[in-house]
Coordinates of C-alpha atoms and ligand atoms in Angstrom, one line a residue:
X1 CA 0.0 0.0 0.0
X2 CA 1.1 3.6 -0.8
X3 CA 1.6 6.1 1.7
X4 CA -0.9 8.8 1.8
X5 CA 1.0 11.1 -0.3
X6 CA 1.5 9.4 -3.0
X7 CA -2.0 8.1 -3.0
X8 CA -2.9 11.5 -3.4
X9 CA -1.2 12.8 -6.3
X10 CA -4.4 11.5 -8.1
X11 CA -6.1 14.4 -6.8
X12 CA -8.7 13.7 -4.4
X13 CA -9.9 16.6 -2.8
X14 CA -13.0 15.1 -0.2
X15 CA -14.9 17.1 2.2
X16 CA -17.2 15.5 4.3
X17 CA -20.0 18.0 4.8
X18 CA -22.5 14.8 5.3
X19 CA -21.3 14.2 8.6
X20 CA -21.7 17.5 10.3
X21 CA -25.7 16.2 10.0
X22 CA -26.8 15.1 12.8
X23 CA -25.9 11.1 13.4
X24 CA -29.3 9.7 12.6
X25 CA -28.6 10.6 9.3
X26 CA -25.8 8.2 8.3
X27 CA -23.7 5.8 9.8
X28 CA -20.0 5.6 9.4
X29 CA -18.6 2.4 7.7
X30 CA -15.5 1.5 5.5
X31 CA -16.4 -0.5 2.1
X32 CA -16.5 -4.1 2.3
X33 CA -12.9 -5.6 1.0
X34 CA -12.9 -7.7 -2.2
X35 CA -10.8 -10.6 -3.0
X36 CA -9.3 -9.6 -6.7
X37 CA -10.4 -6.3 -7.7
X38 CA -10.2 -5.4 -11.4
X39 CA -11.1 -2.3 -13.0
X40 CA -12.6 -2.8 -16.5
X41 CA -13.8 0.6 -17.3
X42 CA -13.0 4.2 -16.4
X43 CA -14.3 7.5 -17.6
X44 CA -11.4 9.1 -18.5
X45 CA -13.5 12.5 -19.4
X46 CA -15.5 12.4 -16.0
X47 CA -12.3 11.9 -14.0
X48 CA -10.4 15.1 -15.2
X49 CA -13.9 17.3 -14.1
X50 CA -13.5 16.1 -10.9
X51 CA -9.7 16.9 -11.0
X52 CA -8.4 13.4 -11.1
X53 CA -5.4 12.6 -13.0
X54 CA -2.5 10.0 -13.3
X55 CA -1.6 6.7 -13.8
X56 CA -2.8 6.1 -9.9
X57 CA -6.8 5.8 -11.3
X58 CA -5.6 3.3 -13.4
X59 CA -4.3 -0.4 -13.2
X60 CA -4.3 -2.2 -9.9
X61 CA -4.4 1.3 -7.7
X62 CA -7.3 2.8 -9.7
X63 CA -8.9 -1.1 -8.7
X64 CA -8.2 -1.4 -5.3
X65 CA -9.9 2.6 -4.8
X66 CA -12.8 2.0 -7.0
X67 CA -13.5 -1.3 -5.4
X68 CA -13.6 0.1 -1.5
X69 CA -10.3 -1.9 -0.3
X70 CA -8.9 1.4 -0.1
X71 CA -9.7 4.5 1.3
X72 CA -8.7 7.5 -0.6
X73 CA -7.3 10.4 1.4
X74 CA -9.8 12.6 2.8
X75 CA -12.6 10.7 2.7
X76 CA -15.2 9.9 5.2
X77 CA -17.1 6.8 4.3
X78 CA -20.7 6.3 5.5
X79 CA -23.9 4.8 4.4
X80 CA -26.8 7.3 4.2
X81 CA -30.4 6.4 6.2
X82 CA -33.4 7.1 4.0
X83 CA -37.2 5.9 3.7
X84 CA -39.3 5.9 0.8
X85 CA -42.7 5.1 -0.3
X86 CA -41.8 1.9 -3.0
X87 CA -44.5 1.2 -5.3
X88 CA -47.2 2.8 -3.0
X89 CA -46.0 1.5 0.7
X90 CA -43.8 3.3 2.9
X91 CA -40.8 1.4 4.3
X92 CA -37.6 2.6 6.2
X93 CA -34.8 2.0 3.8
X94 CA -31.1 3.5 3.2
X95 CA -27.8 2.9 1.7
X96 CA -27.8 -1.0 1.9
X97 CA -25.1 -1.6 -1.2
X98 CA -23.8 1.4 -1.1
X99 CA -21.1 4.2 0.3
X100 CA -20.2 7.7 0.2
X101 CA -16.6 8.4 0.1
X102 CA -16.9 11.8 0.3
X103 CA -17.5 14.9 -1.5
X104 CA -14.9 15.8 -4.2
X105 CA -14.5 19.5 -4.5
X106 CA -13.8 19.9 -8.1
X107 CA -11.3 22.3 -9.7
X108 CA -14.1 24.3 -10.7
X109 CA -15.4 24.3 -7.1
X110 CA -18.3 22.3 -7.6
X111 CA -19.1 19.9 -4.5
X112 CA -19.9 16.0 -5.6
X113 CA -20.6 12.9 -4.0
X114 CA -18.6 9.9 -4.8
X115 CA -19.9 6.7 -4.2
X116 CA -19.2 3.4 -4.9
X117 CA -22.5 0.6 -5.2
X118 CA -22.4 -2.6 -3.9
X119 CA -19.6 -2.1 -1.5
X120 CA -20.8 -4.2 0.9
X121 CA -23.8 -5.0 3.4
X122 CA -24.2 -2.2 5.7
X123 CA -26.6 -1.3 9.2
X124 CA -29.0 -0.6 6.2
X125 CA -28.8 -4.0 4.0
X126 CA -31.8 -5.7 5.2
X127 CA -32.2 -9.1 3.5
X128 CA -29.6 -8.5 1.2
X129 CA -25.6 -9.0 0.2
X130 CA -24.4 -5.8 -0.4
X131 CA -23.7 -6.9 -3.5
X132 CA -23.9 -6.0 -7.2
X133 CA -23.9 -7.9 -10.4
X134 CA -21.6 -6.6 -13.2
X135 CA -24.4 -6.4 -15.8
X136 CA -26.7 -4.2 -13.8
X137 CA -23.6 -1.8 -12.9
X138 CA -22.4 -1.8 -16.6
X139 CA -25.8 -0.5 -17.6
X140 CA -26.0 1.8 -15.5
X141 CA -22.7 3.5 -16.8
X142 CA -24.0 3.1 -20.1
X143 CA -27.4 4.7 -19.7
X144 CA -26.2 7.2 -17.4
X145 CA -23.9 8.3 -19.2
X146 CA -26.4 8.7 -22.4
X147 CA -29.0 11.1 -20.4
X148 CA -25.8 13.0 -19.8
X149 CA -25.3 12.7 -23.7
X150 CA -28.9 13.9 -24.4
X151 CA -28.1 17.2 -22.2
X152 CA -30.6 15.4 -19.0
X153 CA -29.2 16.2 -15.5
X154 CA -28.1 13.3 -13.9
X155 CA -26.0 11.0 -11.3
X156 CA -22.9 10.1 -13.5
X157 CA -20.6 7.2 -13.8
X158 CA -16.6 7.0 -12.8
X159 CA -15.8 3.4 -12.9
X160 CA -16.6 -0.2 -12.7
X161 CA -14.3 -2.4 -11.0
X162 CA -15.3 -6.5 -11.2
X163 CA -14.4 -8.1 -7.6
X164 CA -13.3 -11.2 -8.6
X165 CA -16.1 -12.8 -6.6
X166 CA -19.5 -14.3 -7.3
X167 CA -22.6 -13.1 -6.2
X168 CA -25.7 -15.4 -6.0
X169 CA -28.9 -14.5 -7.9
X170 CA -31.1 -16.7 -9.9
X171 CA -27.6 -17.5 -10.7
X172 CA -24.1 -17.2 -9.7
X173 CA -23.0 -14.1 -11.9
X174 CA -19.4 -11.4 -11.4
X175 CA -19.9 -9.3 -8.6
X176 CA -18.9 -5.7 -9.1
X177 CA -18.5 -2.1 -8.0
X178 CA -20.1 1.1 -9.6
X179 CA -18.4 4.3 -8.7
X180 CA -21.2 7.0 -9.4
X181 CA -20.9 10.6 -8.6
X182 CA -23.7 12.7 -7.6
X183 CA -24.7 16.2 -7.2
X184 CA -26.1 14.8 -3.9
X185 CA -27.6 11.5 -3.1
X186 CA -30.2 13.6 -1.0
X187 CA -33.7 12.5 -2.0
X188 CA -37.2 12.7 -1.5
X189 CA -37.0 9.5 1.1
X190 CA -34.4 11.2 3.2
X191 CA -36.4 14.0 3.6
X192 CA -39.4 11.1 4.4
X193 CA -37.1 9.6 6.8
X194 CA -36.4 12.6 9.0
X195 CA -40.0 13.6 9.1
X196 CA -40.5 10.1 10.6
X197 CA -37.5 10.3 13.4
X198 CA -39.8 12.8 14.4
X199 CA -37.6 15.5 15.8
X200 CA -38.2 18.8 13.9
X201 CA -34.5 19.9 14.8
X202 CA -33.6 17.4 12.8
X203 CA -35.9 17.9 9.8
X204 CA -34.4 21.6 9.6
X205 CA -31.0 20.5 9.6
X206 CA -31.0 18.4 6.8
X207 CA -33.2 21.3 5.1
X208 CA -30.8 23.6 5.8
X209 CA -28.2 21.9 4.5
X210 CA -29.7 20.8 1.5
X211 CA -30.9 24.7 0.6
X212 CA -27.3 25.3 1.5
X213 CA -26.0 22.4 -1.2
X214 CA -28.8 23.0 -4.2
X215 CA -30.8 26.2 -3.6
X216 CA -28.5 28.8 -1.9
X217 CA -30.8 31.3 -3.8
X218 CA -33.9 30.6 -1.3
X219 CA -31.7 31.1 2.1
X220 CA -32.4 34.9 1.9
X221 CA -36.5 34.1 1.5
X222 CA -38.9 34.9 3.9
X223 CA -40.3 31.7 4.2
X224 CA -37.3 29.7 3.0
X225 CA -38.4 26.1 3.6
X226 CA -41.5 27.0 1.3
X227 CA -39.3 28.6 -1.3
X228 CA -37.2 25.2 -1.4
X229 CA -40.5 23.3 -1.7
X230 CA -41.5 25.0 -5.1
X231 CA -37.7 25.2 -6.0
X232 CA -37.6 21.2 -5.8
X233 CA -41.1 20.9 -7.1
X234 CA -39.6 23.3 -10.5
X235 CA -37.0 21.3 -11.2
X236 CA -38.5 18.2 -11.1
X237 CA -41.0 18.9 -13.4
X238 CA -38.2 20.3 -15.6
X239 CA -36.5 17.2 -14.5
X240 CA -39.3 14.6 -15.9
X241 CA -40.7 16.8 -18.8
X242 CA -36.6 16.0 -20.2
X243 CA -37.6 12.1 -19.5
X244 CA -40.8 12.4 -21.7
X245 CA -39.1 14.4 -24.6
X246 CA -36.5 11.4 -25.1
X247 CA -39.2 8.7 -24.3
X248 CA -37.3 7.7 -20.8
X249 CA -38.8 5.6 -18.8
X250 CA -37.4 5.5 -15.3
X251 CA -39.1 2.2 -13.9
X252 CA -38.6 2.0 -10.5
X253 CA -39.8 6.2 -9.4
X254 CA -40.0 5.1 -5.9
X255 CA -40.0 8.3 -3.7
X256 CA -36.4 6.9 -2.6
X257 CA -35.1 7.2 -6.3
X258 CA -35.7 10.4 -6.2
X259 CA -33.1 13.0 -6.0
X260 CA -33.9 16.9 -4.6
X261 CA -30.9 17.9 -6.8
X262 CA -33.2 17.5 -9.5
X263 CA -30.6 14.9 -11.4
X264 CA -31.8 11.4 -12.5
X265 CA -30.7 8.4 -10.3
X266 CA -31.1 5.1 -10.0
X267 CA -31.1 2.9 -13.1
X268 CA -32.3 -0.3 -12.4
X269 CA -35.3 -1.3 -14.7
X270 CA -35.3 1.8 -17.0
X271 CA -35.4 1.6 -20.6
X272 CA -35.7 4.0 -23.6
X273 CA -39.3 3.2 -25.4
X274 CA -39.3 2.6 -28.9
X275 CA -42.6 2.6 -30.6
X276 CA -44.6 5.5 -29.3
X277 CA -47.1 4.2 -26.8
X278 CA -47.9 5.6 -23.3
X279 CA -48.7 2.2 -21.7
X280 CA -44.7 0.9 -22.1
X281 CA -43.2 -0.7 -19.5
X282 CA -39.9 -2.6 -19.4
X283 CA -40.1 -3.6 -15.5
X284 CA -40.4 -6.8 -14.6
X285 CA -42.2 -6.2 -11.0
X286 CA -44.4 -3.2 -12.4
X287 CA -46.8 -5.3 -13.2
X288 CA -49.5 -3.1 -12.8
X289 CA -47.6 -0.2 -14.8
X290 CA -47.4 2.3 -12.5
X291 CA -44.3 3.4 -13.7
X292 CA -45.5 3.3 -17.4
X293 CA -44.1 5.8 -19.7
X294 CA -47.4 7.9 -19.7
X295 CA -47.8 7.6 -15.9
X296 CA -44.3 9.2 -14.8
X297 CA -45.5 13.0 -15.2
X298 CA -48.4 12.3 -12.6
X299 CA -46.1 9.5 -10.4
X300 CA -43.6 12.5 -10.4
X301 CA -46.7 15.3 -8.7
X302 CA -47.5 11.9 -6.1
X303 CA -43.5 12.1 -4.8
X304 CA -43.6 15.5 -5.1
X305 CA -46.9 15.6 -2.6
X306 CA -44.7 13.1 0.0
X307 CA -42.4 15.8 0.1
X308 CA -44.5 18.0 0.6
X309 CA -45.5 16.3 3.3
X310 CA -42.5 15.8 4.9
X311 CA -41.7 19.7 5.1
X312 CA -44.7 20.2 6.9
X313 CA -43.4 20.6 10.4
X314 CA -41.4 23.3 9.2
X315 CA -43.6 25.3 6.3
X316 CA -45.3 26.8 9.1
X317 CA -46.1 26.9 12.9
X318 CA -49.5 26.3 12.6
X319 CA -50.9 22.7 11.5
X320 CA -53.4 24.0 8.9
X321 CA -51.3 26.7 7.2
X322 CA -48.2 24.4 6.8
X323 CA -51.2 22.1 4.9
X324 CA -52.8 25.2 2.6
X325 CA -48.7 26.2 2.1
X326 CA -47.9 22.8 0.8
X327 CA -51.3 22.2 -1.1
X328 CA -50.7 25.4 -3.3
X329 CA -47.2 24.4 -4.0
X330 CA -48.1 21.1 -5.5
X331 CA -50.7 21.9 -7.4
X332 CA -48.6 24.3 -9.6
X333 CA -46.9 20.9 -10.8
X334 CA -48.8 20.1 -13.2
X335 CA -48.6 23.6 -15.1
X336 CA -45.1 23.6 -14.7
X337 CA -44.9 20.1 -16.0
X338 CA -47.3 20.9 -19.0
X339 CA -45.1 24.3 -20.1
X340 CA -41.8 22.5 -19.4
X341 CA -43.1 19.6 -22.0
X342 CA -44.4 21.8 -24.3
X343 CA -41.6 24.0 -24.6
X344 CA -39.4 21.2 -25.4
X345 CA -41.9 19.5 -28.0
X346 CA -42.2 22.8 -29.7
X347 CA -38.2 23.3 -29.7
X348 CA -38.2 19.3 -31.6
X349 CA -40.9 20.6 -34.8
X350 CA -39.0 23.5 -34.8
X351 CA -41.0 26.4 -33.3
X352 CA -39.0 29.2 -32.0
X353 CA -42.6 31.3 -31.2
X354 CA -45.9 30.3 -29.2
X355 CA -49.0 29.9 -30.2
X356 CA -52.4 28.4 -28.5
X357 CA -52.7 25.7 -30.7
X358 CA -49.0 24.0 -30.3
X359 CA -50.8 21.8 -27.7
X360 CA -53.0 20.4 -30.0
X361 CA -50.7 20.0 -33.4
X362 CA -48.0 18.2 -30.9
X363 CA -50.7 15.8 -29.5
X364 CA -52.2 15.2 -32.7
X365 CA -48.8 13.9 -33.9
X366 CA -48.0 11.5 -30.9
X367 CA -51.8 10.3 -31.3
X368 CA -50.7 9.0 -35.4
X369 CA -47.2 8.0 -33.9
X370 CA -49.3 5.8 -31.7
X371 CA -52.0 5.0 -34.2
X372 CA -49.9 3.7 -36.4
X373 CA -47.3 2.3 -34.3
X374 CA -44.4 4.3 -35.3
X375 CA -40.8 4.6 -33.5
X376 CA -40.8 7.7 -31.7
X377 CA -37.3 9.0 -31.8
X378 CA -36.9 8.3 -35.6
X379 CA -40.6 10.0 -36.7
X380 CA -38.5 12.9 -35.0
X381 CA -35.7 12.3 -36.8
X382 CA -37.2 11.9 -40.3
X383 CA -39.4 15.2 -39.6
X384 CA -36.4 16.9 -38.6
X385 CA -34.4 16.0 -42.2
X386 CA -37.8 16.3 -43.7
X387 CA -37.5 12.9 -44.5
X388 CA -40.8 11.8 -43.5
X389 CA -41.2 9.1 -46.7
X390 CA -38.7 6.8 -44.4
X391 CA -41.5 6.6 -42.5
X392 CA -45.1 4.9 -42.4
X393 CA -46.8 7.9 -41.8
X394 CA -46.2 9.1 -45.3
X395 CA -49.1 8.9 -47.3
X396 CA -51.8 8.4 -44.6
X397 CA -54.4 11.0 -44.8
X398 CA -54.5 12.3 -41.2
X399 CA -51.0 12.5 -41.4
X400 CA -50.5 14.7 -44.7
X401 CA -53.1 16.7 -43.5
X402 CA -51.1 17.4 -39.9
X403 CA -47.6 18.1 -42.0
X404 CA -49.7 20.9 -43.9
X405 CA -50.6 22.7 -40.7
X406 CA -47.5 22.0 -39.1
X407 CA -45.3 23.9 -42.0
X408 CA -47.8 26.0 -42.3
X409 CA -47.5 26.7 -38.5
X410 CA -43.5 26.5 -39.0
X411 CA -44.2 29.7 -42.2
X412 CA -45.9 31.7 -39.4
X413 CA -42.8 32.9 -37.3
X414 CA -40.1 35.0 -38.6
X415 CA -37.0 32.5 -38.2
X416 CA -35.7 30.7 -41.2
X417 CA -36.1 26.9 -42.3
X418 CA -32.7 26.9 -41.6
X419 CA -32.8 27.8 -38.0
X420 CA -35.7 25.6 -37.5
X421 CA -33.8 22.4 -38.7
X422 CA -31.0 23.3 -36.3
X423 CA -32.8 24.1 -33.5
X424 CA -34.6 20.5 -34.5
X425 CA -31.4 18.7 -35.0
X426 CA -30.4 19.8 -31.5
X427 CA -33.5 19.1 -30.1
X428 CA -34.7 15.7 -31.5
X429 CA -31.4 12.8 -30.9
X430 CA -30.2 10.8 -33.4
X431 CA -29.6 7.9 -31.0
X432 CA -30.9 7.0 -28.0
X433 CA -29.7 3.6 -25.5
X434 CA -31.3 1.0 -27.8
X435 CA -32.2 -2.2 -25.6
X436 CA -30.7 -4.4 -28.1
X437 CA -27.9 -1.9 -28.4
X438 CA -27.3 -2.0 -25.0
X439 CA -28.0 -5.8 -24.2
X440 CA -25.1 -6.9 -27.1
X441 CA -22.6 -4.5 -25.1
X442 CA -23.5 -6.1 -21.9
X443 CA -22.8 -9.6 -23.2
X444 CA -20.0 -9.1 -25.3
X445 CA -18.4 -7.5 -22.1
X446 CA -19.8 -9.7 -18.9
X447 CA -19.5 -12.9 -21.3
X448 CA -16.7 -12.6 -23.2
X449 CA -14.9 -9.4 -21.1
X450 CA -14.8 -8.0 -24.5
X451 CA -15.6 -3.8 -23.5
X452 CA -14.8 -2.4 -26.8
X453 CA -18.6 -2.6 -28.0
X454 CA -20.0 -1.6 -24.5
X455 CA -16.9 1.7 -25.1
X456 CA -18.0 2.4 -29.3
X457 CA -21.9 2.5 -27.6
X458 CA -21.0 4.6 -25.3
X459 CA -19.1 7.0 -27.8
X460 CA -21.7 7.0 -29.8
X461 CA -24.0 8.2 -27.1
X462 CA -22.1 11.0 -25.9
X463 CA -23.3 13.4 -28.5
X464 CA -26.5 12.4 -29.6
X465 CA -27.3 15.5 -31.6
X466 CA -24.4 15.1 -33.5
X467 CA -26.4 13.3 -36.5
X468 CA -23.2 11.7 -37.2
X469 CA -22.9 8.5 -40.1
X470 CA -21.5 6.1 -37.3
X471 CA -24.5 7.1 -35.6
X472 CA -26.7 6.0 -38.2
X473 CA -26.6 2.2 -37.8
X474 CA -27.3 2.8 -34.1
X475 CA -30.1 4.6 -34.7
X476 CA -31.8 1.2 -36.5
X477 CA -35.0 -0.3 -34.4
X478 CA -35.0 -4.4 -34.3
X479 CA -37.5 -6.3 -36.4
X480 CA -39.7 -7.1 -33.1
X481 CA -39.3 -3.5 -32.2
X482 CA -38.3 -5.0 -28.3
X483 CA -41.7 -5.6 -27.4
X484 CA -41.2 -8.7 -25.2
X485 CA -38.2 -7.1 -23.8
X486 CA -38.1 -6.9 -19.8
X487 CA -35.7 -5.2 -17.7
X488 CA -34.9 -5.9 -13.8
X489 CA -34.4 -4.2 -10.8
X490 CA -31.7 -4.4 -7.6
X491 CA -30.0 -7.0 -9.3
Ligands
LIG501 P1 -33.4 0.2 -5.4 O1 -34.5 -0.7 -5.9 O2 -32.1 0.0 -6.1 O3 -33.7 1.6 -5.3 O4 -33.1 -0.3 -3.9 C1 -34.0 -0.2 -2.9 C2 -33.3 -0.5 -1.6 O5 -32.8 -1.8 -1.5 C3 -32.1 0.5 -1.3 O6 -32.2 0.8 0.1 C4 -30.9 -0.4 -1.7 O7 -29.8 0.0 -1.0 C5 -31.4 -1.7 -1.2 N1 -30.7 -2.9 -1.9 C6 -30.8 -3.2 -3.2 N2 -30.1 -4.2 -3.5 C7 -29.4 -4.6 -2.4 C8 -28.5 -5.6 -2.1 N3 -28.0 -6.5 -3.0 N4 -28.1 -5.7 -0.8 C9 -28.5 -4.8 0.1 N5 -29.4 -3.8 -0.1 C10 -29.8 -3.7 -1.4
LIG502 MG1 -32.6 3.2 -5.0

């Protein structure tokens, strides 16, 4: 082992703010040792952000960091205690694969969590190992990395590291570790799970230091803890309307996969949908599709109202006000939803200007993309490169007649056809995740430890509005347009 010194000419740079909370919010525990840690991925790009640098990341250092057996300078490590309603029932919960490291303060100054996943059980494990599988932490770095591609704030990937161990599902499969940095891992169930400890000091601690982290902007406000409600509320609506415009469909929006940085986290069983259709779902345990494609705007307003919830020792001193305060604040959601969406729909056909009847022209389009059973993110595409006879739509009558009033909608505003396709072909991705796309990576890497298609897939989908030839082939739906495929959760 290195000294500390050398250790840290990578460049870590933790503070440890977490642990000035008060101590029901975390407890402190190291990572879980693994026999023969081996890192198979890093992202190189990600890494120098944060400020990290040197041949230390890499090889059997970069391993033995990214896999928990050891403990970078500076850090702190500790498993977080959260709650969170899971499909409908509340249930005490926290880190129970996972541990902060710390927070790297980036050469910019920016603060970020760094965490590695399935470090090991921890006072929070419940049932379960600890454990990950390397399939489930590969896809996360692939799709996470994509919604930051596609310009959609989320938690990020650093590395996966395999341990060299086995971990027992249905079947014995690699075990592995997932370094993911976060703006915070604060979410909607941590605020859940203070509100149930049931000591408001402690409710207003980890409110004030999560203004203090994401919303700075509200400490000044008169009532602050209100101002933060509708701040969180803002930019999850922002937050979802992003998911919708891509066709993103979380899976699993338990209230404890919900961030209040307003970044995506989580990806367990979320997939990109293909055809258009508001019913998809990819998860295997949603079978009642709950967290459908079409349902996530309205399961998004239901967290949201948790939260709410939870604040309400602290909107006000008196019982009913707190309860009149949080109603009004939710029930701007759905507006702020609504113009969020609608502003990015009229950015992918083009429109630069409002009018009242954008509503209608973009619904009327999604109802022939369902109609006729069209792939969403190529109709886009094709009506982007006005292309629209690679498509099935061509030729139908309701559709000719909505491409009339759509250019003749795109003829009344002032800016080019020019600056229409480019605000289109910045707004409308060329690729998106693919589930076959991402299954072949998965196997060429966890079966045959082959990472060069899982790396091409994940070049590819760094810039997605790049309309790039290579991306071309990427961009092609399978014959069975995926719609037996099934996707799993915790795994
Ligand atoms: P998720 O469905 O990934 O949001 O996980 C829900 C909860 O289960 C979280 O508290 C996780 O930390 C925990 N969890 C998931 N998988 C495991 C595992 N293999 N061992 C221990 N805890 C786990
Ligand atoms: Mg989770």
């Amino acid at each position: 082992m290195k000294n500390k010194h050398e250790r840290n000419e990578i460049g870590w740079n933790f503070d440890n703010s977490y642990t000035r909370l008060p101590k029901s919010f975390y407890s402190n525990l190291n990572p879980t040792p693994v026999s023969s840690p081996r890192l198979v991925i890093i992202n190189d790009q990600l890494a120098t952000s944060l400020g990290l640098s040197g041949e230390g990341l890499k090889g059997e250092e970069g391993a033995g960091i990214f896999a928990g057996n050891e403990i970078p300078e500076g850090a702190a490590p500790l498993a977080q205690a959260y709650a969170g309603h899971q499909f409908g029932h509340f249930t005490m919960l926290g880190d129970g694969r996972a541990i902060l490291l710390g927070e790297q303060i980036t050469p910019k100054g920016e603060r970020l969590d760094i965490q590695l996943k399935g470090s090991g059980r921890t006072p929070y494990s419940r049932g379960g190992d600890g454990r990950a599988s390397l399939g489930p932490m590969l896809r996360e770095y692939i799709i996470s990395e994509a919604m930051h591609g596609l310009g959609i704030p989320t938690t990020r990937s650093l590395a996966v590291v395999t341990t060299g161990e086995d971990v027992i599902r249905e079947t014995n499969l690699p075990g592995a570790v997932l370094t993911r940095v976060a703006a915070s891992h604060i979410r909607v169930g941590t605020f859940q799970y203070a509100a149930k400890l049931g000591t408001v000091e402690d409710l207003q601690a980890l409110a004030d230091y999560t203004i203090d982290r994401h919303y700075p902007e509200v400490e000044s406000h008169e009532n602050k803890y209100l101002s933060f409600l509708k701040a969180v509320i803002k930019r999850q609506a922002a937050l979802i309307a992003k998911w919708q415009l891509v066709g993103f469909i979380h899976g699993v929006m338990n209230t404890d996969n919900m961030t209040i940085s307003g970044e995506t986290i989580d990806y367990g069983p979320c997939a990109f949908m293909n055809t258009y259709d508001p019913a998809t779902v990819f998860s295997s345990i949603d079978t009642q599709g709950r967290y459908a494609y079409g349902n996530q705007p309205q399961i998004g307003g239901w967290n949201l109202a948790r939260f709410a919830e939870a604040l309400l020792p602290i909107l006000h001193s008196d019982e009913d006000e707190s309860l009149k305060l949080a109603q009004n604040a939710i029930s701007a959601y759905p507006d702020l939803f609504r113009s969020e969406w609608l502003t990015g729909m009229r950015a992918k056909l083009g429109l630069f200007n409002e009018e009242e009847e954008d509503k209608q022209l973009v619904e009327e389009l999604l109802t022939l993309m369902e109609r006729y059973k069209v792939d969403y993110t190529n109709t886009l595409v094709a009506l982007t490169f006005d292309k629209v006879e690679d498509t099935v739509l061509k030729g139908k009558e309701a559709f000719d007649k909505w491409y009339q009033q759509w250019q003749e909608r795109l003829g009344r505003q002032t800016e080019s056809k020019e600056q229409s396709v480019e605000l289109m072909k910045n707004s409308n991705p060329a690729v998106i995740p693919r589930n076959h796309r991402v299954e072949e990576a998965l196997e060429a890497a966890v079966s045959c430890g082959d990472y060069s298609v899982m790396e091409r897939l994940v070049g590819v989908l760094s810039n997605p509005y790049a309309h790039s030839a290579e991306q071309v082939e990427y961009a092609k739906v399978p014959e069975d347009r995926d719609e037996g495929y099934r996707t799993f959760c915790g795994t």
